[in-house]
mmCIF file with all atom_site columns, C-alpha atoms in Angstrom:
data_model
loop_
_atom_site.group_PDB
_atom_site.id
_atom_site.type_symbol
_atom_site.label_atom_id
_atom_site.label_alt_id
_atom_site.label_comp_id
_atom_site.label_asym_id
_atom_site.label_entity_id
_atom_site.label_seq_id
_atom_site.pdbx_PDB_ins_code
_atom_site.Cartn_x
_atom_site.Cartn_y
_atom_site.Cartn_z
_atom_site.occupancy
_atom_site.B_iso_or_equiv
_atom_site.pdbx_formal_charge
_atom_site.auth_seq_id
_atom_site.auth_comp_id
_atom_site.auth_asym_id
_atom_site.auth_atom_id
_atom_site.pdbx_PDB_model_num
ATOM 1  C CA . UNK A 1 1  ? 0.417   -8.117  9.049   1.00 74.00 ? 1  UNK A CA 1
ATOM 2  C CA . UNK A 1 2  ? 1.650   -7.165  5.521   1.00 74.00 ? 2  UNK A CA 1
ATOM 3  C CA . UNK A 1 3  ? -0.741  -9.622  3.861   1.00 82.00 ? 3  UNK A CA 1
ATOM 4  C CA . UNK A 1 4  ? -3.665  -8.279  5.866   1.00 81.00 ? 4  UNK A CA 1
ATOM 5  C CA . UNK A 1 5  ? -2.701  -4.652  5.019   1.00 79.00 ? 5  UNK A CA 1
ATOM 6  C CA . UNK A 1 6  ? -2.346  -5.453  1.279   1.00 79.00 ? 6  UNK A CA 1
ATOM 7  C CA . UNK A 1 7  ? -5.667  -7.203  1.234   1.00 83.00 ? 7  UNK A CA 1
ATOM 8  C CA . UNK A 1 8  ? -7.414  -4.174  2.738   1.00 83.00 ? 8  UNK A CA 1
ATOM 9  C CA . UNK A 1 9  ? -5.698  -1.719  0.546   1.00 83.00 ? 9  UNK A CA 1
ATOM 10 C CA . UNK A 1 10 ? -6.560  -3.729  -2.626  1.00 83.00 ? 10 UNK A CA 1
ATOM 11 C CA . UNK A 1 11 ? -10.213 -2.614  -2.159  1.00 87.00 ? 11 UNK A CA 1
ATOM 12 C CA . UNK A 1 12 ? -9.407  1.061   -2.717  1.00 90.00 ? 12 UNK A CA 1
ATOM 13 C CA . UNK A 1 13 ? -10.693 2.037   -6.140  1.00 92.00 ? 13 UNK A CA 1
ATOM 14 C CA . UNK A 1 14 ? -7.942  2.538   -8.701  1.00 91.00 ? 14 UNK A CA 1
ATOM 15 C CA . UNK A 1 15 ? -9.749  5.534   -10.124 1.00 93.00 ? 15 UNK A CA 1
ATOM 16 C CA . UNK A 1 16 ? -9.494  7.391   -6.870  1.00 94.00 ? 16 UNK A CA 1
ATOM 17 C CA . UNK A 1 17 ? -6.335  6.187   -5.144  1.00 93.00 ? 17 UNK A CA 1
ATOM 18 C CA . UNK A 1 18 ? -2.741  5.237   -5.940  1.00 92.00 ? 18 UNK A CA 1
ATOM 19 C CA . UNK A 1 19 ? -1.147  2.837   -3.413  1.00 91.00 ? 19 UNK A CA 1
ATOM 20 C CA . UNK A 1 20 ? 2.529   2.108   -3.155  1.00 91.00 ? 20 UNK A CA 1
ATOM 21 C CA . UNK A 1 21 ? 4.289   -0.290  -0.855  1.00 89.00 ? 21 UNK A CA 1
ATOM 22 C CA . UNK A 1 22 ? 7.961   -0.095  0.219   1.00 92.00 ? 22 UNK A CA 1
ATOM 23 C CA . UNK A 1 23 ? 9.308   -3.164  1.970   1.00 88.00 ? 23 UNK A CA 1
ATOM 24 C CA . UNK A 1 24 ? 12.866  -4.116  2.888   1.00 89.00 ? 24 UNK A CA 1
ATOM 25 C CA . UNK A 1 25 ? 13.857  -7.601  1.681   1.00 88.00 ? 25 UNK A CA 1
ATOM 26 C CA . UNK A 1 26 ? 17.123  -8.206  3.521   1.00 90.00 ? 26 UNK A CA 1
ATOM 27 C CA . UNK A 1 27 ? 15.711  -8.017  7.090   1.00 87.00 ? 27 UNK A CA 1
ATOM 28 C CA . UNK A 1 28 ? 14.739  -11.018 9.202   1.00 88.00 ? 28 UNK A CA 1
ATOM 29 C CA . UNK A 1 29 ? 11.762  -11.626 11.386  1.00 87.00 ? 29 UNK A CA 1
ATOM 30 C CA . UNK A 1 30 ? 9.288   -8.667  11.080  1.00 84.00 ? 30 UNK A CA 1
ATOM 31 C CA . UNK A 1 31 ? 10.802  -6.069  8.784   1.00 88.00 ? 31 UNK A CA 1
ATOM 32 C CA . UNK A 1 32 ? 9.266   -2.625  8.623   1.00 88.00 ? 32 UNK A CA 1
ATOM 33 C CA . UNK A 1 33 ? 7.155   -1.606  5.607   1.00 89.00 ? 33 UNK A CA 1
ATOM 34 C CA . UNK A 1 34 ? 5.819   1.691   4.441   1.00 92.00 ? 34 UNK A CA 1
ATOM 35 C CA . UNK A 1 35 ? 2.427   2.144   2.744   1.00 91.00 ? 35 UNK A CA 1
ATOM 36 C CA . UNK A 1 36 ? 1.860   5.307   0.698   1.00 94.00 ? 36 UNK A CA 1
ATOM 37 C CA . UNK A 1 37 ? -1.676  6.262   -0.364  1.00 93.00 ? 37 UNK A CA 1
ATOM 38 C CA . UNK A 1 38 ? -2.331  9.123   -2.806  1.00 95.00 ? 38 UNK A CA 1
ATOM 39 C CA . UNK A 1 39 ? -5.888  10.337  -3.293  1.00 95.00 ? 39 UNK A CA 1
ATOM 40 C CA . UNK A 1 40 ? -6.327  11.411  -6.844  1.00 94.00 ? 40 UNK A CA 1
ATOM 41 C CA . UNK A 1 41 ? -8.254  14.532  -7.814  1.00 90.00 ? 41 UNK A CA 1
ATOM 42 C CA . UNK A 1 42 ? -11.750 14.176  -9.142  1.00 80.00 ? 42 UNK A CA 1
ATOM 43 C CA . UNK A 1 43 ? -11.890 14.027  -12.949 1.00 64.00 ? 43 UNK A CA 1
ATOM 44 C CA . UNK A 1 44 ? -8.395  12.409  -13.509 1.00 52.00 ? 44 UNK A CA 1
#
Protein backbone atom coordinates (compact mmCIF):
# COMPACT_ATOMS: atom_id res chain seq x y z
CA UNK A 1 0.00 0.00 0.00
CA UNK A 2 2.81 2.41 0.86
CA UNK A 3 4.54 1.85 -2.47
CA UNK A 4 1.31 2.48 -4.37
CA UNK A 5 0.62 5.64 -2.36
CA UNK A 6 4.16 6.95 -2.90
CA UNK A 7 3.95 6.27 -6.63
CA UNK A 8 0.71 8.23 -6.92
CA UNK A 9 1.97 11.13 -4.82
CA UNK A 10 5.16 11.44 -6.86
CA UNK A 11 3.04 12.77 -9.74
CA UNK A 12 2.10 15.91 -7.77
CA UNK A 13 4.00 18.86 -9.24
CA UNK A 14 6.78 20.08 -6.95
CA UNK A 15 5.95 23.70 -7.77
CA UNK A 16 2.43 23.33 -6.36
CA UNK A 17 2.70 20.77 -3.55
CA UNK A 18 4.97 19.67 -0.73
CA UNK A 19 4.54 16.03 0.30
CA UNK A 20 5.93 14.48 3.49
CA UNK A 21 5.71 10.89 4.65
CA UNK A 22 5.95 9.73 8.28
CA UNK A 23 6.45 6.00 8.75
CA UNK A 24 7.28 3.94 11.83
CA UNK A 25 10.23 1.60 11.31
CA UNK A 26 10.08 -0.63 14.38
CA UNK A 27 6.60 -2.08 13.76
CA UNK A 28 5.99 -5.48 12.16
CA UNK A 29 3.42 -6.54 9.56
CA UNK A 30 1.54 -3.47 8.28
CA UNK A 31 2.68 -0.43 10.28
CA UNK A 32 0.70 2.79 9.97
CA UNK A 33 1.99 5.69 7.93
CA UNK A 34 0.95 9.31 7.64
CA UNK A 35 1.03 11.32 4.42
CA UNK A 36 1.01 15.12 4.66
CA UNK A 37 0.26 17.22 1.59
CA UNK A 38 0.66 20.99 1.57
CA UNK A 39 -0.68 22.99 -1.35
CA UNK A 40 1.63 25.91 -1.99
CA UNK A 41 0.34 29.36 -2.80
CA UNK A 42 0.45 30.55 -6.38
CA UNK A 43 3.55 32.54 -7.21
CA UNK A 44 5.90 30.84 -4.72
